[in-house]
Amino acid sequence: MKAEIISVGTELLLGHTINTDAAHVARELSALGVDLLHVHVVGDNAGRLEAVLREALTRSDLVITTGGLGPTDDDLTKETVARVAGAPLEEDADSLERLKEYFGSRPMGANQRKQAFLPRGAVAFPNAVGTAPGCAVPAGDGKFVLLLPGPPSELLPMLRTGVTPFLRRYTHGAIASFMVRTFGIGEGAAAMRIKDLTDGANPTAATYATEGEMFVRVTAKADDPAAAEALAAPLVEAVRERLGDVVYGVNVAGLESVVLPELIRRGLTLTTAESCTGGLLAKRITDRPGASAVFGTGLVTYANEAKTRLLGVPEDMLRAHGAVSPEVARCMAENARTRYNSDFGLGITGIAGPDGGTPEKPVGLVYIALSAVDGVRLRVMRPQGRYLGRDWTRNRAASHALDLLRRYLFGLPMNPD
């Protein structure tokens, strides 16, 4: 089955809203073994939407629209699809009943009630969160147009409970996809290491760069999910072996999703002391459920006075070496651990930019230290080439801190080879 996605909304074209809907739908289609050919973004314009929709139906079996199903005048998706499919809108009794339940004793205007009208012959997908139902509309020659709401909070439950069961009746095969996540290697270097592994047709392997990291996606297609996973597994292991200890996980969200569970499993605690990252490291840790079991204190000691008062960094050390120095990073990490009774302390100090650098200490220079009972390890993040911005520098520094701790926990070399 071949598919296309049409995301509807002028706010997407203007950049006011990021189009996460297409990514959510694409992942669902991939898991079902559906080949996605194109993704379109169309503003709130019925004429342009109709043109894109008609063109998509000439080459694809399935077209999925997101957005434009609400009660306002610019919600035109349903009317446009009905016109293209030659299926007039009719009131759906079940959808109307759900709307009445949603509003309860509150008045429901005509604009709200219009959401219960669906193209004739459509299969409704109930909306568990909002008001606008989705639906699957027959479009002739065995083709379908699926209409889904735009807000991700409404889209995601509908994908799971409505769209996936519906499409399973028509799809054959499955796709398994594995993301081999790395930290400490560039995309070019990784591509060279696995060059001969990227030539296959099924399964396939390809490198991708993200903000401060890169990953290898391994994908396989087979008759069912279990067979697809079995087909991909040897290639996943081959990629892991080639890349070595820069691989920190497969299908994981980030370094914190590897480090935190290991701390919890071993009952080890952590305190962070941050300067240039401004609490970003602590945020990434506490974004993970269960962080309170091992993480009790995160300090943002941006000013020198705070470094002295909260962490006991000596004033003469700050005068002699400056806040951005190996000595201060080590002291921050060690005192974070000992003063706050933790098994580990992580300290970060640097120059995130865009100003504040000197020839001796340029913008982008960051010192990251890890303190454990058997000593302090230091990593230096030096600027390389073009300055990539304050956010990139801060995120990269936080990742270096997490990678240092990961390597210590799993007995790996403390720096990438």
Tab-separated table of N, CA and C in Angstrom, residues 129-215:
chain	number	residue	atom	x	y	z
A	129	VAL	N	-10.554	12.632	23.137
A	129	VAL	CA	-10.081	13.798	23.888
A	129	VAL	C	-10.842	15.064	23.519
A	130	GLY	N	-11.043	15.299	22.214
A	130	GLY	CA	-11.671	16.527	21.754
A	130	GLY	C	-13.039	16.297	21.159
A	131	THR	N	-13.451	17.209	20.263
A	131	THR	CA	-14.808	17.175	19.723
A	131	THR	C	-14.889	16.629	18.305
A	132	ALA	N	-13.847	16.853	17.492
A	132	ALA	CA	-13.941	16.490	16.076
A	132	ALA	C	-13.598	15.018	15.859
A	133	PRO	N	-14.553	14.220	15.370
A	133	PRO	CA	-14.214	12.834	15.055
A	133	PRO	C	-13.376	12.766	13.790
A	134	GLY	N	-12.607	11.710	13.660
A	134	GLY	CA	-11.929	11.432	12.407
A	134	GLY	C	-12.756	10.433	11.624
A	135	CYS	N	-12.301	10.072	10.431
A	135	CYS	CA	-13.038	9.085	9.650
A	135	CYS	C	-12.200	8.604	8.472
A	136	ALA	N	-12.598	7.471	7.921
A	136	ALA	CA	-12.004	6.920	6.705
A	136	ALA	C	-13.049	7.020	5.611
A	137	VAL	N	-12.725	7.702	4.517
A	137	VAL	CA	-13.678	7.963	3.436
A	137	VAL	C	-13.267	7.171	2.197
A	138	PRO	N	-14.126	6.280	1.681
A	138	PRO	CA	-13.813	5.595	0.411
A	138	PRO	C	-13.685	6.609	-0.721
A	139	ALA	N	-12.634	6.449	-1.543
A	139	ALA	CA	-12.388	7.409	-2.623
A	139	ALA	C	-12.342	6.727	-3.977
A	140	GLY	N	-12.943	5.536	-4.103
A	140	GLY	CA	-12.991	4.837	-5.379
A	140	GLY	C	-11.766	4.002	-5.641
A	141	ASP	N	-11.935	2.910	-6.397
A	141	ASP	CA	-10.840	2.013	-6.781
A	141	ASP	C	-10.099	1.455	-5.574
A	142	GLY	N	-10.830	1.218	-4.485
A	142	GLY	CA	-10.216	0.657	-3.290
A	142	GLY	C	-9.353	1.624	-2.506
A	143	LYS	N	-9.422	2.901	-2.838
A	143	LYS	CA	-8.608	3.906	-2.152
A	143	LYS	C	-9.393	4.549	-1.015
A	144	PHE	N	-8.640	5.118	-0.049
A	144	PHE	CA	-9.268	5.781	1.084
A	144	PHE	C	-8.575	7.100	1.371
A	145	VAL	N	-9.372	8.036	1.890
A	145	VAL	CA	-8.837	9.252	2.486
A	145	VAL	C	-9.184	9.205	3.969
A	146	LEU	N	-8.176	9.298	4.823
A	146	LEU	CA	-8.398	9.305	6.261
A	146	LEU	C	-8.285	10.730	6.777
A	147	LEU	N	-9.286	11.178	7.512
A	147	LEU	CA	-9.317	12.518	8.070
A	147	LEU	C	-9.044	12.429	9.563
A	148	LEU	N	-8.000	13.119	10.013
A	148	LEU	CA	-7.606	13.074	11.418
A	148	LEU	C	-7.470	14.487	11.965
A	149	PRO	N	-7.721	14.686	13.258
A	149	PRO	CA	-7.603	16.022	13.856
A	149	PRO	C	-6.152	16.465	13.937
A	150	GLY	N	-5.947	17.769	14.053
A	150	GLY	CA	-4.601	18.319	14.083
A	150	GLY	C	-3.902	18.265	15.429
A	151	PRO	N	-4.576	18.606	16.549
A	151	PRO	CA	-3.875	18.615	17.839
A	151	PRO	C	-3.305	17.238	18.167
A	152	PRO	N	-2.010	17.132	18.471
A	152	PRO	CA	-1.424	15.822	18.763
A	152	PRO	C	-2.119	15.082	19.908
A	153	SER	N	-2.646	15.823	20.881
A	153	SER	CA	-3.335	15.168	21.991
A	153	SER	C	-4.579	14.419	21.536
A	154	GLU	N	-5.164	14.846	20.407
A	154	GLU	CA	-6.317	14.157	19.835
A	154	GLU	C	-5.880	13.148	18.781
A	155	LEU	N	-4.854	13.495	18.034
A	155	LEU	CA	-4.385	12.641	16.937
A	155	LEU	C	-3.828	11.312	17.440
A	156	LEU	N	-2.979	11.353	18.450
A	156	LEU	CA	-2.276	10.147	18.879
A	156	LEU	C	-3.208	9.057	19.395
A	157	PRO	N	-4.173	9.369	20.268
A	157	PRO	CA	-5.105	8.305	20.677
A	157	PRO	C	-5.916	7.747	19.508
A	158	MET	N	-6.279	8.620	18.560
A	158	MET	CA	-7.059	8.162	17.410
A	158	MET	C	-6.236	7.245	16.512
A	159	LEU	N	-4.945	7.529	16.385
A	159	LEU	CA	-4.076	6.647	15.615
A	159	LEU	C	-4.071	5.241	16.215
A	160	ARG	N	-3.941	5.191	17.523
A	160	ARG	CA	-3.833	3.885	18.187
A	160	ARG	C	-5.138	3.108	18.168
A	161	THR	N	-6.246	3.789	18.485
A	161	THR	CA	-7.509	3.074	18.673
A	161	THR	C	-8.372	2.987	17.419
A	162	GLY	N	-8.158	3.912	16.467
A	162	GLY	CA	-8.998	3.916	15.278
A	162	GLY	C	-8.277	3.581	13.993
A	163	VAL	N	-7.204	4.318	13.709
A	163	VAL	CA	-6.537	4.195	12.415
A	163	VAL	C	-5.821	2.860	12.263
A	164	THR	N	-5.027	2.493	13.258
A	164	THR	CA	-4.245	1.255	13.138
A	164	THR	C	-5.131	0.027	12.966
A	165	PRO	N	-6.162	-0.163	13.795
A	165	PRO	CA	-7.035	-1.326	13.553
A	165	PRO	C	-7.699	-1.293	12.187
A	166	PHE	N	-8.075	-0.096	11.712
A	166	PHE	CA	-8.712	-0.004	10.398
A	166	PHE	C	-7.748	-0.404	9.292
A	167	LEU	N	-6.520	0.117	9.331
A	167	LEU	CA	-5.571	-0.148	8.253
A	167	LEU	C	-5.069	-1.584	8.251
A	168	ARG	N	-5.078	-2.236	9.405
A	168	ARG	CA	-4.600	-3.625	9.442
A	168	ARG	C	-5.434	-4.540	8.545
A	169	ARG	N	-6.656	-4.148	8.255
A	169	ARG	CA	-7.494	-4.968	7.365
A	169	ARG	C	-6.996	-4.925	5.925
A	170	TYR	N	-6.252	-3.893	5.589
A	170	TYR	CA	-5.881	-3.685	4.189
A	170	TYR	C	-4.368	-3.794	3.935
A	171	THR	N	-3.578	-3.818	4.989
A	171	THR	CA	-2.123	-3.862	4.802
A	171	THR	C	-1.609	-5.284	4.938
A	172	HIS	N	-0.549	-5.558	4.249
A	172	HIS	CA	0.100	-6.861	4.310
A	172	HIS	C	1.592	-6.622	4.529
A	173	GLY	N	2.113	-7.200	5.568
A	173	GLY	CA	3.511	-7.005	5.882
A	173	GLY	C	3.707	-5.999	6.998
A	174	ALA	N	4.928	-5.910	7.466
A	174	ALA	CA	5.265	-4.993	8.554
A	174	ALA	C	6.692	-4.515	8.385
A	175	ILE	N	6.967	-3.346	8.939
A	175	ILE	CA	8.299	-2.775	8.915
A	175	ILE	C	8.797	-2.644	10.350
A	176	ALA	N	9.994	-3.128	10.613
A	176	ALA	CA	10.642	-2.938	11.908
A	176	ALA	C	11.782	-1.952	11.727
A	177	SER	N	11.847	-0.967	12.602
A	177	SER	CA	12.867	0.059	12.494
A	177	SER	C	13.566	0.217	13.837
A	178	PHE	N	14.894	0.226	13.799
A	178	PHE	CA	15.704	0.349	15.009
A	178	PHE	C	16.648	1.536	14.863
A	179	MET	N	16.675	2.389	15.885
A	179	MET	CA	17.533	3.556	15.877
A	179	MET	C	18.701	3.296	16.827
A	180	VAL	N	19.893	3.125	16.266
A	180	VAL	CA	21.100	2.892	17.048
A	180	VAL	C	21.690	4.260	17.396
A	181	ARG	N	21.543	4.675	18.641
A	181	ARG	CA	21.925	6.023	19.068
A	181	ARG	C	23.380	6.053	19.511
A	182	THR	N	24.092	7.120	19.150
A	182	THR	CA	25.499	7.256	19.506
A	182	THR	C	25.781	8.641	20.063
A	183	PHE	N	26.896	8.744	20.793
A	183	PHE	CA	27.414	10.041	21.213
A	183	PHE	C	28.928	9.954	21.200
A	184	GLY	N	29.568	10.931	20.535
A	184	GLY	CA	31.017	10.973	20.505
A	184	GLY	C	31.614	10.605	19.169
A	185	ILE	N	30.801	10.524	18.142
A	185	ILE	CA	31.304	10.229	16.804
A	185	ILE	C	30.493	11.036	15.796
A	186	GLY	N	31.134	11.521	14.753
A	186	GLY	CA	30.442	12.266	13.718
A	186	GLY	C	29.816	11.356	12.688
A	187	GLU	N	28.886	11.914	11.919
A	187	GLU	CA	28.200	11.100	10.926
A	187	GLU	C	29.166	10.568	9.869
A	188	GLY	N	30.110	11.405	9.440
A	188	GLY	CA	31.046	10.966	8.412
A	188	GLY	C	31.910	9.809	8.871
A	189	ALA	N	32.446	9.905	10.098
A	189	ALA	CA	33.279	8.832	10.636
A	189	ALA	C	32.480	7.553	10.819
A	190	ALA	N	31.245	7.698	11.299
A	190	ALA	CA	30.404	6.514	11.482
A	190	ALA	C	30.086	5.865	10.139
A	191	ALA	N	29.792	6.683	9.140
A	191	ALA	CA	29.468	6.141	7.817
A	191	ALA	C	30.632	5.344	7.244
A	192	MET	N	31.845	5.794	7.491
A	192	MET	CA	33.015	5.061	7.000
A	192	MET	C	33.135	3.702	7.693
A	193	ARG	N	32.837	3.661	8.980
A	193	ARG	CA	32.973	2.402	9.722
A	193	ARG	C	31.959	1.349	9.266
A	194	ILE	N	30.795	1.781	8.850
A	194	ILE	CA	29.746	0.815	8.499
A	194	ILE	C	29.444	0.836	7.004
A	195	LYS	N	30.380	1.362	6.220
A	195	LYS	CA	30.131	1.564	4.786
A	195	LYS	C	29.586	0.318	4.102
A	196	ASP	N	30.175	-0.847	4.346
A	196	ASP	CA	29.744	-2.056	3.656
A	196	ASP	C	28.429	-2.600	4.191
A	197	LEU	N	27.943	-2.055	5.326
A	197	LEU	CA	26.673	-2.505	5.895
A	197	LEU	C	25.486	-1.714	5.354
A	198	THR	N	25.749	-0.687	4.567
A	198	THR	CA	24.667	0.190	4.105
A	198	THR	C	24.231	-0.113	2.677
A	199	ASP	N	24.746	-1.200	2.114
A	199	ASP	CA	24.443	-1.494	0.708
A	199	ASP	C	23.234	-2.405	0.516
A	200	GLY	N	22.722	-2.993	1.597
A	200	GLY	CA	21.640	-3.968	1.463
A	200	GLY	C	20.310	-3.334	1.111
A	201	ALA	N	19.432	-4.148	0.539
A	201	ALA	CA	18.089	-3.688	0.175
A	201	ALA	C	17.077	-3.993	1.263
A	202	ASN	N	17.261	-5.076	1.987
A	202	ASN	CA	16.349	-5.460	3.067
A	202	ASN	C	17.037	-6.519	3.929
A	203	PRO	N	17.515	-6.123	5.112
A	203	PRO	CA	17.350	-4.837	5.799
A	203	PRO	C	18.304	-3.771	5.270
A	204	THR	N	18.011	-2.521	5.660
A	204	THR	CA	18.848	-1.393	5.254
A	204	THR	C	19.418	-0.708	6.493
A	205	ALA	N	20.531	-0.009	6.303
A	205	ALA	CA	21.130	0.808	7.366
A	205	ALA	C	21.529	2.142	6.771
A	206	ALA	N	21.255	3.220	7.489
A	206	ALA	CA	21.603	4.557	7.011
A	206	ALA	C	21.924	5.446	8.194
A	207	THR	N	22.862	6.369	8.010
A	207	THR	CA	23.268	7.284	9.069
A	207	THR	C	22.478	8.593	8.973
A	208	TYR	N	22.223	9.190	10.143
A	208	TYR	CA	21.504	10.455	10.214
A	208	TYR	C	22.143	11.317	11.300
A	209	ALA	N	22.269	12.607	11.038
A	209	ALA	CA	22.801	13.543	12.019
A	209	ALA	C	21.661	14.271	12.707
A	210	THR	N	21.804	14.457	14.030
A	210	THR	CA	20.858	15.261	14.793
A	210	THR	C	21.650	16.329	15.529
A	211	GLU	N	21.002	17.062	16.411
A	211	GLU	CA	21.676	18.128	17.154
A	211	GLU	C	22.701	17.529	18.114
A	212	GLY	N	23.967	17.560	17.729
A	212	GLY	CA	25.027	17.117	18.612
A	212	GLY	C	25.210	15.623	18.684
A	213	GLU	N	24.438	14.849	17.926
A	213	GLU	CA	24.553	13.396	17.935
A	213	GLU	C	24.361	12.884	16.510
A	214	MET	N	24.522	11.574	16.354
A	214	MET	CA	24.121	10.928	15.110
A	214	MET	C	23.587	9.554	15.462
A	215	PHE	N	22.767	9.015	14.572
A	215	PHE	CA	22.254	7.670	14.798
A	215	PHE	C	22.222	6.911	13.487
